[in-house]
Short mmCIF file of C-alpha atoms in Angstrom, two decimals:
data_model
loop_
_atom_site.label_atom_id
_atom_site.label_comp_id
_atom_site.label_asym_id
_atom_site.label_seq_id
_atom_site.Cartn_x
_atom_site.Cartn_y
_atom_site.Cartn_z
CA PHE A 1 -81.19 -17.46 -220.27
CA PHE A 2 -79.88 -20.25 -222.50
CA GLU A 3 -82.29 -19.31 -225.29
CA GLN A 4 -81.34 -15.66 -224.94
CA VAL A 5 -77.63 -16.42 -225.32
CA SER A 6 -77.82 -19.22 -227.90
CA GLY A 7 -80.68 -17.68 -229.88
CA SER A 8 -82.34 -21.08 -230.22
CA TYR A 9 -85.01 -22.88 -228.23
CA PHE A 10 -83.63 -26.16 -229.54
CA LEU A 11 -80.14 -25.51 -228.19
CA ALA A 12 -81.59 -24.31 -224.89
CA SER A 13 -83.63 -27.52 -224.59
CA LEU A 14 -80.54 -29.53 -225.49
CA ILE A 15 -78.79 -28.18 -222.39
CA PHE A 16 -81.52 -29.59 -220.16
CA ALA A 17 -81.39 -32.90 -222.03
CA ILE A 18 -77.66 -33.12 -221.34
CA VAL A 19 -78.31 -32.47 -217.65
CA PHE A 20 -80.73 -35.40 -217.37
CA ILE A 21 -78.48 -37.71 -219.40
CA SER A 22 -75.61 -36.84 -217.07
CA ILE A 23 -77.75 -37.59 -214.03
CA SER A 24 -78.61 -40.99 -215.48
CA ILE A 25 -74.95 -41.78 -216.14
CA PHE A 26 -73.56 -40.58 -212.80
CA GLU A 27 -76.39 -41.56 -210.43
CA ILE A 28 -75.29 -45.13 -209.63
CA PRO A 29 -71.51 -44.52 -209.49
CA CYS A 30 -71.96 -41.50 -207.22
CA GLY A 31 -74.28 -43.47 -204.96
CA MET A 32 -71.67 -46.21 -204.76
CA PHE A 33 -68.97 -43.71 -203.81
CA SER A 34 -71.22 -42.27 -201.11
CA ASP A 35 -72.08 -45.68 -199.65
CA GLN A 36 -68.78 -47.54 -199.93
CA TYR A 37 -65.84 -45.22 -200.49
CA LEU A 38 -66.14 -41.51 -199.70
CA GLY A 39 -68.92 -41.32 -197.12
CA ARG A 40 -71.70 -38.77 -196.91
CA ARG A 41 -69.71 -35.68 -195.99
CA LYS A 42 -67.06 -35.92 -198.73
CA THR A 43 -69.69 -36.77 -201.34
CA LEU A 44 -71.72 -33.69 -200.44
CA ILE A 45 -68.57 -31.56 -200.56
CA LEU A 46 -67.88 -32.83 -204.08
CA GLY A 47 -71.49 -32.08 -204.97
CA ALA A 48 -71.11 -28.51 -203.72
CA ILE A 49 -67.90 -28.09 -205.74
CA ALA A 50 -69.71 -29.37 -208.83
CA ILE A 51 -72.54 -26.87 -208.23
CA PHE A 52 -70.05 -24.02 -207.97
CA ALA A 53 -68.32 -25.15 -211.16
CA THR A 54 -71.72 -25.41 -212.86
CA SER A 55 -72.59 -21.83 -211.92
CA PHE A 56 -69.19 -20.64 -213.13
CA PHE A 57 -69.48 -22.27 -216.56
CA TYR A 58 -73.07 -21.08 -217.02
CA ALA A 59 -72.24 -17.51 -216.04
CA THR A 60 -69.02 -17.41 -218.07
CA GLY A 61 -70.73 -19.02 -221.04
CA GLY A 62 -73.28 -16.23 -220.98
CA VAL A 63 -70.54 -13.59 -221.11
CA ILE A 64 -68.49 -15.12 -223.91
CA GLU A 65 -71.59 -16.62 -225.60
CA SER A 66 -70.07 -20.09 -225.68
CA PHE A 67 -72.39 -23.05 -226.13
CA SER A 68 -69.55 -25.42 -225.21
CA PHE A 69 -69.36 -23.79 -221.77
CA PHE A 70 -73.08 -24.44 -221.35
CA VAL A 71 -72.54 -28.10 -222.25
CA ILE A 72 -69.76 -28.44 -219.67
CA GLY A 73 -71.97 -26.72 -217.12
CA ALA A 74 -74.84 -29.09 -217.93
CA ILE A 75 -72.61 -32.15 -217.43
CA LEU A 76 -71.41 -30.75 -214.12
CA GLU A 77 -74.98 -30.00 -213.06
CA GLY A 78 -75.90 -33.62 -213.70
CA LEU A 79 -72.87 -34.71 -211.70
CA SER A 80 -73.80 -32.46 -208.79
CA GLU A 81 -77.36 -33.79 -208.76
CA ALA A 82 -76.03 -37.35 -208.71
CA PHE A 83 -73.62 -36.59 -205.85
CA ILE A 84 -76.30 -34.97 -203.70
CA SER A 85 -79.28 -37.17 -204.59
CA GLY A 86 -79.85 -39.64 -201.77
CA THR A 87 -76.67 -38.64 -199.95
CA ASN A 88 -78.35 -35.80 -198.07
CA GLU A 89 -81.13 -38.12 -196.86
CA GLY A 90 -78.53 -40.72 -195.93
CA LEU A 91 -76.59 -38.18 -193.89
CA LEU A 92 -79.76 -37.05 -192.12
CA PHE A 93 -80.93 -40.57 -191.31
CA GLU A 94 -77.55 -41.82 -190.09
CA SER A 95 -77.01 -38.68 -188.01
CA MET A 96 -80.37 -39.15 -186.32
CA VAL A 97 -79.64 -42.81 -185.64
CA GLU A 98 -76.34 -41.78 -184.07
CA LEU A 99 -78.24 -39.33 -181.88
CA ARG A 100 -80.74 -42.09 -181.03
CA LYS A 101 -83.56 -40.15 -182.66
CA GLY A 102 -84.08 -42.38 -185.65
CA LYS A 103 -87.80 -42.78 -184.98
CA HIS A 104 -88.25 -39.06 -185.66
CA PHE A 105 -86.59 -39.25 -189.09
CA HIS A 106 -89.77 -38.86 -191.14
CA GLU A 107 -90.84 -35.86 -189.09
CA VAL A 108 -87.50 -34.11 -189.48
CA SER A 109 -87.25 -35.12 -193.13
CA GLY A 110 -90.64 -33.52 -193.72
CA ARG A 111 -89.44 -30.30 -192.14
CA CYS A 112 -86.37 -30.34 -194.35
CA GLN A 113 -88.56 -30.76 -197.42
CA ALA A 114 -90.69 -27.83 -196.29
CA LEU A 115 -87.60 -25.68 -195.84
CA TRP A 116 -86.39 -26.75 -199.28
CA GLN A 117 -89.69 -25.65 -200.81
CA ALA A 118 -89.46 -22.34 -198.94
CA GLY A 119 -85.94 -21.89 -200.27
CA MET A 120 -87.20 -22.52 -203.80
CA VAL A 121 -89.83 -19.82 -203.40
CA ILE A 122 -87.34 -17.31 -201.98
CA GLY A 123 -84.69 -18.16 -204.57
CA THR A 124 -87.16 -17.92 -207.45
CA SER A 125 -88.44 -14.57 -206.21
CA LEU A 126 -84.92 -13.23 -205.75
CA GLY A 127 -83.83 -14.48 -209.17
CA PHE A 128 -86.89 -12.94 -210.82
CA GLY A 129 -86.22 -9.62 -209.13
CA VAL A 130 -82.57 -9.54 -210.17
CA ALA A 131 -83.39 -10.60 -213.74
CA TYR A 132 -86.18 -8.03 -214.01
CA PHE A 133 -84.33 -5.04 -212.57
CA TYR A 134 -80.86 -5.96 -213.84
CA SER A 135 -80.38 -8.93 -216.17
CA LEU A 136 -80.39 -12.71 -216.38
CA GLN A 137 -76.62 -12.58 -216.61
CA THR A 138 -76.44 -10.78 -213.28
CA ALA A 139 -78.64 -13.46 -211.73
CA MET A 140 -76.26 -16.13 -213.00
CA TRP A 141 -73.26 -14.38 -211.44
CA LEU A 142 -75.19 -13.94 -208.20
CA ASN A 143 -75.77 -17.69 -208.15
CA LEU A 144 -72.01 -18.14 -207.78
CA ILE A 145 -72.16 -16.49 -204.36
CA PHE A 146 -74.81 -18.89 -203.10
CA ALA A 147 -72.97 -21.86 -204.58
CA PHE A 148 -69.80 -20.84 -202.75
CA ALA A 149 -71.77 -20.41 -199.51
CA MET A 150 -73.13 -23.93 -199.95
CA PHE A 151 -69.59 -25.26 -200.34
CA ILE A 152 -68.49 -23.55 -197.11
CA ILE A 153 -71.46 -25.02 -195.25
CA THR A 154 -70.65 -28.57 -196.39
CA LEU A 155 -67.17 -28.24 -194.86
CA PHE A 156 -68.80 -28.10 -191.41
CA LEU A 157 -70.81 -31.30 -191.87
CA VAL A 158 -69.96 -34.20 -189.57
CA GLU A 159 -69.70 -37.74 -190.89
CA PRO A 160 -71.88 -40.16 -188.89
CA LYS A 161 -69.87 -42.93 -187.22
CA CYS A 162 -72.66 -45.17 -185.96
CA LEU A 163 -73.26 -47.28 -189.04
CA LYS A 164 -70.83 -49.69 -190.60
CA LYS A 165 -70.05 -49.31 -194.27
CA PRO A 166 -71.78 -51.90 -196.43
CA HIS A 167 -69.82 -54.74 -197.96
CA ARG A 168 -68.33 -53.62 -201.26
CA THR A 169 -69.99 -55.24 -204.22
CA ASN A 170 -69.50 -55.15 -207.96
CA VAL A 171 -71.69 -52.26 -209.11
CA PHE A 172 -71.99 -53.66 -212.62
CA LEU A 173 -73.32 -56.98 -211.32
CA HIS A 174 -75.77 -55.04 -209.20
CA MET A 175 -76.92 -53.03 -212.23
CA ARG A 176 -77.32 -56.21 -214.30
CA GLN A 177 -79.39 -57.88 -211.58
CA SER A 178 -81.56 -54.78 -211.20
CA LEU A 179 -82.13 -54.61 -214.97
CA HIS A 180 -83.00 -58.31 -215.04
CA ASN A 181 -85.52 -57.87 -212.22
CA MET A 182 -87.11 -54.90 -213.98
CA ILE A 183 -87.48 -56.76 -217.28
CA SER A 184 -88.72 -60.03 -215.80
CA ASN A 185 -91.18 -58.53 -213.29
CA PRO A 186 -94.27 -57.05 -215.01
CA LEU A 187 -95.21 -54.90 -212.00
CA ILE A 188 -91.74 -53.35 -211.67
CA ARG A 189 -91.61 -52.86 -215.44
CA THR A 190 -94.95 -51.07 -215.47
CA ILE A 191 -94.09 -48.84 -212.52
CA THR A 192 -90.71 -47.97 -214.04
CA CYS A 193 -92.22 -47.02 -217.39
CA ALA A 194 -94.92 -44.94 -215.69
CA ARG A 195 -92.36 -43.10 -213.58
CA LEU A 196 -90.18 -42.45 -216.63
CA LEU A 197 -93.07 -40.99 -218.60
CA ASN A 198 -94.31 -38.94 -215.65
CA TYR A 199 -90.89 -37.57 -214.80
CA SER A 200 -89.84 -36.80 -218.36
CA ALA A 201 -93.14 -35.12 -219.28
CA GLY A 202 -93.20 -33.16 -216.04
CA GLU A 203 -89.64 -31.93 -216.44
CA VAL A 204 -90.19 -30.93 -220.08
CA LEU A 205 -93.24 -28.86 -219.12
CA TYR A 206 -91.40 -27.38 -216.14
CA ARG A 207 -88.29 -26.44 -218.10
#
């Protein structure tokens, strides 16, 4: 879709690069907001809003053929990923602890992952069908409907009350300590580099 609109594989790849850069920038601050300030429910609501805004800018950018709209959409996509990443698991775990079913977390989490994979298959098939019989632009507009539905669903989430909020710490000190540990510990450094190479190569091939 991005290559079709921009007419360049380089510009299309640049959009995905911006997404991953945004995730890297927003990941820690969004996690801090989820843990210490907003809570799980509000963070997921903000993530759903960001997803809807992402779909809007992508779809609108396709209509007006604006690369700047794609860039804004990419930044918002990274923000939405950062809001949701880890927060959904946190909500699930804390909800199960509140229901005194914490020991079944891994079982339920596995089911959620299976449902997510099933959703990916269904969504990919639906998107392919719409793009094949209509157009990629139509598929992008259709994505707005699902993004709005996701936002509505998040409004009905319930914030767990069983766990106390962690003591607020300086996130920059935490980042500095984490970076120091990664640099000074050969095992952590090796694992981090391996994960970076694996993730980046895998995402490039996937995209």
